[in-house]
CSV table of C-alpha atoms and ligand atoms in Angstrom, one decimal:
chain,number,residue,atom,x,y,z
A,28,MET,CA,56.0,2.3,-44.0
A,29,GLN,CA,55.3,5.9,-45.3
A,30,HIS,CA,55.6,8.6,-43.8
A,31,MET,CA,53.1,11.8,-43.7
A,32,THR,CA,55.0,14.1,-46.3
A,33,ALA,CA,52.6,17.2,-46.3
A,34,ARG,CA,52.7,19.9,-43.8
A,35,LEU,CA,49.4,20.9,-42.1
A,36,ILE,CA,47.9,24.1,-43.0
A,37,ASP,CA,46.8,24.6,-39.0
A,38,GLY,CA,42.9,26.0,-38.6
A,39,LYS,CA,43.0,26.4,-35.1
A,40,ALA,CA,46.4,28.5,-34.5
A,41,LEU,CA,45.3,30.6,-37.4
A,42,ALA,CA,41.8,31.2,-36.8
A,43,ALA,CA,43.2,32.6,-32.9
A,44,GLU,CA,45.7,34.6,-35.0
A,45,VAL,CA,42.8,36.4,-37.1
A,46,ARG,CA,40.8,36.4,-34.0
A,47,ALA,CA,43.5,38.5,-31.6
A,48,ALA,CA,44.3,40.2,-35.3
A,49,LEU,CA,40.9,42.1,-35.0
A,50,ARG,CA,41.3,43.5,-31.1
A,51,PRO,CA,43.1,46.5,-32.2
A,52,ALA,CA,40.2,47.3,-34.5
A,53,VAL,CA,36.9,46.2,-31.6
A,54,THR,CA,39.2,48.5,-29.3
A,55,ALA,CA,38.7,51.9,-32.1
A,56,LEU,CA,35.4,50.6,-32.7
A,57,ALA,CA,34.7,51.4,-28.5
A,58,ALA,CA,36.8,54.8,-28.3
A,59,ARG,CA,33.9,55.9,-31.4
A,60,GLY,CA,31.2,54.5,-28.7
A,61,ALA,CA,30.3,51.4,-31.3
A,62,GLN,CA,30.6,48.0,-29.8
A,63,PRO,CA,30.2,45.3,-32.7
A,64,GLY,CA,27.1,43.3,-32.4
A,65,LEU,CA,25.9,39.4,-33.8
A,66,ALA,CA,22.9,38.5,-33.4
A,67,ALA,CA,22.4,34.3,-34.6
A,68,ILE,CA,18.7,32.7,-35.2
A,69,VAL,CA,18.6,29.3,-34.8
A,70,ALA,CA,15.8,27.2,-35.5
A,71,GLY,CA,15.1,23.8,-34.4
A,72,ASP,CA,17.5,21.2,-32.5
A,73,ASP,CA,19.7,20.3,-35.2
A,74,PRO,CA,22.7,19.2,-33.3
A,75,ALA,CA,25.3,20.3,-35.3
A,76,SER,CA,23.5,23.6,-35.8
A,77,ARG,CA,23.6,24.7,-32.1
A,78,VAL,CA,27.7,23.3,-31.9
A,79,TYR,CA,28.0,26.1,-34.5
A,80,VAL,CA,26.2,28.8,-33.4
A,81,ARG,CA,27.6,28.0,-29.8
A,82,ASN,CA,31.4,27.8,-31.0
A,83,LYS,CA,30.4,31.5,-33.4
A,84,VAL,CA,28.4,33.3,-29.8
A,85,ARG,CA,32.3,32.3,-28.1
A,86,ALA,CA,34.3,33.1,-30.7
A,87,CYS,CA,32.4,36.6,-30.3
A,88,GLU,CA,32.7,37.1,-26.9
A,89,GLU,CA,36.4,36.0,-27.1
A,90,THR,CA,37.2,39.0,-29.4
A,91,GLY,CA,34.6,41.6,-27.9
A,92,VAL,CA,31.8,41.4,-30.5
A,93,ARG,CA,28.5,41.4,-28.2
A,94,SER,CA,26.6,38.3,-29.7
A,95,GLU,CA,23.0,37.6,-29.0
A,96,LEU,CA,20.9,34.8,-29.6
A,97,HIS,CA,17.4,34.1,-30.9
A,98,GLU,CA,16.4,30.5,-30.7
A,99,PHE,CA,13.0,28.9,-32.4
A,100,PRO,CA,11.4,25.4,-31.6
A,101,ALA,CA,11.8,23.3,-35.4
A,102,ASP,CA,7.6,24.2,-36.3
A,103,VAL,CA,8.9,27.9,-36.2
A,104,ALA,CA,6.1,30.0,-38.5
A,105,GLU,CA,8.2,31.6,-40.8
A,106,ARG,CA,6.3,35.0,-40.0
A,107,ALA,CA,7.9,34.8,-36.7
A,108,LEU,CA,11.3,34.2,-38.5
A,109,LEU,CA,10.5,37.6,-40.8
A,110,GLU,CA,9.8,39.5,-38.2
A,111,CYS,CA,12.9,38.5,-36.1
A,112,VAL,CA,14.8,39.3,-38.9
A,113,ALA,CA,13.1,42.6,-39.4
A,114,GLY,CA,13.5,43.5,-35.4
A,115,LEU,CA,17.5,42.7,-36.0
A,116,ASN,CA,17.1,45.0,-39.4
A,117,ARG,CA,16.2,48.3,-37.2
A,118,ASP,CA,18.2,47.8,-34.2
A,119,PRO,CA,21.4,49.9,-34.6
A,120,ALA,CA,23.0,47.5,-32.5
A,121,VAL,CA,23.1,44.8,-34.0
A,122,HIS,CA,25.4,45.2,-36.7
A,123,GLY,CA,25.3,41.5,-38.1
A,124,ILE,CA,23.0,39.0,-38.9
A,125,LEU,CA,23.9,35.6,-39.3
A,126,VAL,CA,20.4,32.7,-40.0
A,127,GLN,CA,22.5,29.1,-39.6
A,128,LEU,CA,21.5,26.7,-41.4
A,129,PRO,CA,20.0,24.4,-43.1
A,130,LEU,CA,16.6,26.0,-41.4
A,131,PRO,CA,13.4,23.4,-41.3
A,132,ALA,CA,12.7,22.4,-44.4
A,133,HIS,CA,9.7,23.4,-44.4
A,134,LEU,CA,10.7,27.2,-44.2
A,135,ASP,CA,12.3,28.9,-47.3
A,136,THR,CA,15.8,29.6,-47.2
A,137,GLU,CA,16.0,32.3,-50.2
A,138,ARG,CA,13.1,34.3,-48.4
A,139,VAL,CA,15.0,33.7,-45.2
A,140,LEU,CA,17.9,35.1,-45.6
A,141,ALA,CA,16.9,37.7,-48.4
A,142,ALA,CA,15.2,39.4,-45.6
A,143,VAL,CA,18.2,39.6,-43.5
A,144,SER,CA,19.5,43.5,-44.6
A,145,PRO,CA,22.5,43.1,-47.4
A,146,ALA,CA,24.3,45.4,-44.9
A,147,LYS,CA,23.6,43.4,-42.1
A,148,ASP,CA,24.6,40.1,-44.2
A,149,VAL,CA,27.8,38.9,-42.3
A,150,ASP,CA,27.5,35.7,-43.8
A,151,GLY,CA,27.3,37.3,-47.3
A,152,PHE,CA,24.7,34.9,-48.6
A,153,HIS,CA,22.4,38.0,-49.7
A,154,VAL,CA,22.1,37.9,-53.5
A,155,GLU,CA,23.4,41.7,-53.4
A,156,ASN,CA,26.8,40.5,-51.5
A,157,LEU,CA,26.9,37.6,-53.8
A,158,GLY,CA,26.3,39.9,-56.9
A,159,ALA,CA,29.1,42.0,-55.7
A,160,LEU,CA,31.6,39.5,-55.3
A,161,LEU,CA,30.7,37.7,-59.2
A,162,ARG,CA,31.8,41.1,-59.9
A,163,GLY,CA,35.0,41.6,-58.0
A,164,ALA,CA,34.0,43.6,-55.4
A,165,PRO,CA,32.9,42.3,-52.6
A,166,ARG,CA,31.2,43.4,-49.4
A,167,PHE,CA,31.6,40.1,-46.9
A,168,VAL,CA,33.0,37.2,-48.6
A,169,PRO,CA,30.8,33.8,-47.4
A,170,CYS,CA,33.1,32.9,-44.3
A,171,THR,CA,33.7,29.4,-44.9
A,172,PRO,CA,35.2,30.6,-48.9
A,173,ALA,CA,37.0,33.6,-47.1
A,174,GLY,CA,38.6,31.1,-44.9
A,175,VAL,CA,39.8,29.0,-47.1
A,176,LEU,CA,41.5,31.9,-49.2
A,177,ARG,CA,43.4,33.0,-45.2
A,178,LEU,CA,44.5,29.3,-45.2
A,179,LEU,CA,45.9,29.6,-48.7
A,180,ASP,CA,47.5,32.6,-48.3
A,181,HIS,CA,49.3,31.7,-44.8
A,182,ALA,CA,50.7,28.3,-46.4
A,183,GLY,CA,52.0,30.3,-49.1
A,184,VAL,CA,50.2,28.5,-51.7
A,185,PRO,CA,50.3,29.6,-54.9
A,186,LEU,CA,47.7,30.1,-57.0
A,187,ALA,CA,48.2,32.2,-60.1
A,188,GLY,CA,48.5,30.0,-63.4
A,189,ARG,CA,47.3,27.1,-61.3
A,190,HIS,CA,44.6,24.3,-61.4
A,191,ALA,CA,41.8,24.7,-58.9
A,192,VAL,CA,39.9,22.2,-58.4
A,193,VAL,CA,36.9,22.4,-55.9
A,194,ILE,CA,34.4,19.6,-55.5
A,195,GLY,CA,31.3,21.2,-54.5
A,196,ARG,CA,28.6,24.0,-55.6
A,197,SER,CA,27.1,25.0,-53.1
A,198,ASN,CA,26.1,29.0,-53.0
A,199,ILE,CA,28.2,28.4,-49.7
A,200,VAL,CA,31.0,27.0,-50.2
A,201,GLY,CA,31.6,25.9,-53.7
A,202,LYS,CA,30.4,28.3,-55.7
A,203,PRO,CA,32.2,31.3,-53.8
A,204,LEU,CA,35.3,29.8,-53.2
A,205,ALA,CA,35.6,29.3,-57.1
A,206,LEU,CA,35.1,33.0,-57.6
A,207,LEU,CA,37.4,34.0,-55.3
A,208,LEU,CA,40.1,31.4,-56.9
A,209,LEU,CA,39.3,32.5,-60.3
A,210,GLN,CA,40.1,36.1,-58.6
A,211,ARG,CA,43.4,35.4,-57.7
A,212,ASP,CA,43.7,33.7,-61.4
A,213,ALA,CA,43.9,30.2,-60.8
A,214,THR,CA,42.6,27.9,-63.5
A,215,VAL,CA,39.4,26.6,-61.7
A,216,THR,CA,36.9,23.2,-62.4
A,217,ILE,CA,33.8,23.2,-60.5
A,218,CYS,CA,32.5,19.4,-59.4
A,219,HIS,CA,29.8,18.5,-58.3
A,220,SER,CA,27.3,15.1,-58.3
A,221,LYS,CA,26.7,14.3,-61.9
A,222,THR,CA,31.1,15.1,-62.4
A,223,ALA,CA,32.4,12.3,-65.0
A,224,ARG,CA,35.7,11.3,-64.2
A,225,LEU,CA,36.3,13.0,-61.4
A,226,ALA,CA,39.2,10.9,-60.0
A,227,GLU,CA,40.7,12.1,-63.1
A,228,LEU,CA,40.4,15.7,-62.7
A,229,ALA,CA,41.0,16.1,-59.1
A,230,ARG,CA,44.3,14.4,-59.3
A,231,GLN,CA,45.5,17.4,-61.7
A,232,ALA,CA,44.6,20.3,-59.1
A,233,ASP,CA,47.8,22.1,-57.1
A,234,VAL,CA,44.6,22.5,-55.2
A,235,LEU,CA,41.7,20.7,-54.1
A,236,VAL,CA,39.1,21.7,-52.3
A,237,ALA,CA,36.7,18.8,-51.0
A,238,ALA,CA,33.1,20.4,-50.0
A,239,ALA,CA,31.3,17.7,-50.6
A,240,GLY,CA,30.4,16.3,-47.1
A,241,ARG,CA,31.2,12.6,-48.0
A,242,PRO,CA,33.0,11.5,-45.4
A,243,ARG,CA,36.7,10.6,-46.8
A,244,MET,CA,35.8,10.7,-50.5
A,245,VAL,CA,38.9,11.6,-51.2
A,246,GLY,CA,41.5,8.9,-50.9
A,247,ALA,CA,45.9,9.4,-52.1
A,248,GLU,CA,44.7,8.4,-55.8
A,249,MET,CA,43.0,11.0,-56.4
A,250,VAL,CA,45.5,13.6,-55.0
A,251,LYS,CA,48.6,15.3,-57.2
A,252,PRO,CA,51.6,14.4,-55.4
A,253,GLY,CA,52.8,17.9,-54.2
A,254,ALA,CA,49.2,19.3,-54.3
A,255,CYS,CA,47.1,21.4,-51.4
A,256,VAL,CA,44.3,19.7,-50.7
A,257,ILE,CA,41.5,21.7,-48.4
A,258,ASP,CA,39.4,19.9,-46.6
A,259,VAL,CA,36.0,21.6,-46.3
A,260,GLY,CA,33.8,18.8,-45.7
A,261,THR,CA,32.4,18.1,-42.0
A,262,SER,CA,30.1,15.2,-41.5
A,263,ARG,CA,29.7,13.0,-38.4
A,264,THR,CA,30.3,9.7,-38.3
A,265,ALA,CA,28.4,6.7,-36.2
A,266,ASP,CA,30.8,7.0,-33.5
A,267,GLY,CA,29.9,10.8,-33.3
A,268,LYS,CA,33.4,11.6,-34.1
A,269,LEU,CA,33.8,14.4,-37.1
A,270,SER,CA,34.8,13.2,-40.4
A,271,GLY,CA,35.6,15.3,-43.6
A,272,ASP,CA,36.3,14.4,-47.0
A,273,VAL,CA,39.6,13.6,-47.3
A,274,ASP,CA,41.5,10.6,-46.2
A,275,PHE,CA,43.4,11.9,-43.9
A,276,ALA,CA,46.4,9.3,-43.9
A,277,ALA,CA,45.9,8.8,-47.3
A,278,ALA,CA,46.0,11.9,-48.7
A,279,SER,CA,48.8,13.4,-46.2
A,280,LYS,CA,51.7,10.9,-47.7
A,281,VAL,CA,50.9,12.4,-51.5
A,282,ALA,CA,50.0,16.2,-50.6
A,283,GLY,CA,52.7,19.0,-49.9
A,284,TRP,CA,49.9,20.6,-47.7
A,285,ILE,CA,46.3,19.9,-46.1
A,286,THR,CA,44.2,20.5,-43.6
A,287,PRO,CA,43.0,18.5,-40.9
A,288,VAL,CA,38.9,18.2,-39.7
A,289,PRO,CA,38.8,19.4,-36.9
A,290,GLY,CA,41.0,22.6,-37.2
A,291,GLY,CA,40.7,23.5,-40.3
A,292,VAL,CA,38.8,25.3,-42.2
A,293,GLY,CA,35.9,24.8,-39.1
A,294,PRO,CA,38.0,27.7,-36.8
A,295,MET,CA,38.8,29.7,-39.9
A,296,THR,CA,35.0,30.3,-41.3
A,297,VAL,CA,34.3,31.2,-37.3
A,298,ALA,CA,37.0,34.0,-37.8
A,299,MET,CA,35.8,35.2,-40.6
A,300,LEU,CA,32.4,35.6,-39.1
A,301,VAL,CA,33.9,37.7,-36.5
A,302,ALA,CA,36.3,39.7,-39.0
A,303,ASN,CA,32.5,40.6,-41.2
A,304,THR,CA,31.3,41.4,-38.2
A,305,VAL,CA,33.9,43.6,-36.9
A,306,ARG,CA,33.4,45.0,-41.0
A,307,ALA,CA,30.3,45.4,-40.2
A,308,THR,CA,30.2,47.7,-37.8
A,309,GLU,CA,32.9,50.1,-39.9
A,310,LEU,CA,30.8,50.8,-42.3
A,311,SER,CA,28.2,51.3,-40.5
A,312,ILE,CA,29.4,54.1,-39.1
A,313,ALA,CA,32.2,55.3,-41.6
B,402,NAP,P1,26.4,21.3,-49.7
B,402,NAP,O1,25.0,22.4,-50.3
B,402,NAP,O2,25.5,19.5,-49.7
B,402,NAP,O3,27.2,20.7,-51.6
B,402,NAP,C1,27.4,19.4,-51.6
B,402,NAP,C2,28.0,19.4,-52.7
B,402,NAP,O4,29.0,18.6,-53.2
B,402,NAP,C3,26.8,19.7,-53.8
B,402,NAP,O5,27.0,20.5,-54.9
B,402,NAP,C4,27.3,18.0,-55.0
B,402,NAP,O6,26.5,18.2,-56.1
B,402,NAP,C5,28.5,17.9,-54.1
B,402,NAP,N1,28.8,16.5,-54.2
B,402,NAP,C6,28.1,15.2,-53.4
B,402,NAP,N2,28.1,14.9,-53.6
B,402,NAP,C7,29.2,14.2,-54.5
B,402,NAP,C8,30.1,13.6,-54.9
B,402,NAP,N3,30.0,12.1,-54.9
B,402,NAP,N4,30.6,13.9,-55.7
B,402,NAP,C9,31.0,15.5,-56.0
B,402,NAP,N5,30.3,15.9,-55.9
B,402,NAP,C10,29.5,15.5,-54.9
B,402,NAP,O7,27.3,21.3,-49.0
B,402,NAP,P2,28.0,22.3,-48.5
B,402,NAP,O8,26.6,23.7,-47.3
B,402,NAP,O9,27.6,23.2,-49.3
B,402,NAP,O10,28.5,21.7,-47.4
B,402,NAP,C11,29.4,20.6,-48.0
B,402,NAP,C12,30.5,20.0,-46.7
B,402,NAP,O11,31.4,21.2,-45.7
B,402,NAP,C13,29.8,19.6,-45.5
B,402,NAP,O12,30.1,18.5,-44.9
B,402,NAP,C14,29.0,20.6,-44.9
B,402,NAP,O13,29.3,20.1,-43.6
B,402,NAP,C15,31.0,21.0,-44.9
B,402,NAP,N6,30.9,22.5,-43.8
B,402,NAP,C16,31.7,22.9,-43.8
B,402,NAP,C17,32.2,24.3,-42.9
B,402,NAP,C18,33.1,25.0,-42.2
B,402,NAP,O14,33.0,25.6,-41.4
B,402,NAP,N7,34.3,23.7,-41.8
B,402,NAP,C19,31.0,25.0,-43.4
B,402,NAP,C20,30.0,24.9,-43.9
B,402,NAP,C21,30.2,23.8,-45.0
B,402,NAP,P3,25.0,18.6,-56.3
B,402,NAP,O15,25.2,19.9,-56.5
B,402,NAP,O16,25.3,18.0,-57.9
B,402,NAP,O17,24.6,17.8,-55.6
């Protein structure tokens, strides 16, 4: 029987380290009379969204960041959400605003995200912040891509001159992550649902990031021996368990490094949100 050869990249442990490392900054802010504050907006009763928001609120509390939750029913009027955002934009005790996605289908996500003050946009989804990221001088890097970079750096995975293949081109994961990898001098290929010969491209990757939301679509035959495999995917399977986009058991026999699901990218996303909230607070009093 072939055993796992890949080194496991432990996102849960690194996320705890990242949060602990934020404490001195939080203490320094307190000495200046500022406690970081995050406001989370969630609409509808999607169980996954509720779990994600609860994890984010808990991570804030553990780090000394004040948090407040604004919950709305699934049929909330867009105007009510926009009024909530406008109030939070004006509130000096709120330094970061998070709109949990996906929003119910009748709402215009782009309009709601655009209403968040760019200075409080700790998810980094506002066009102004995405534009700054594109120019290479980001204010807030979107949390999941930022978390992936931290995982890669922590594991010591070389990026410069390497081929990174990102499966997924969403505005919140695939595209910003591809930009970050490009800024680190990787040669980046972005794949999506219309990509031809996906497996062939994936097999060329030194760093393969799966962010498609397709359970176990990446098998061992798509992984170059020794490559680093980062699994962003989180899908809920019929038995209620979380599944990544990577067939972990198979891929870990070929890869050089691999992240698990759960316990990989997910906790890092949350830690980077807390980090962005602390940074937003520092910028607000600078
Ligand atoms: P999304 O908006 O649905 O985007 C998925 C992307 O994957 C799209 O670009 C899509 O291509 C592409 N895709 C779908 N099926 C594909 C296939 N068979 N082959 C190649 N590409 C395919 O999703 P997202 O918001 O980026 O999230 C992606 C996954 O990451 C989801 O499972 C989500 O739950 C997870 N996620 C995890 C975290 C975390 O913290 N761990 C955070 C955010 C998201 P098209 O553009 O052509 O449709």
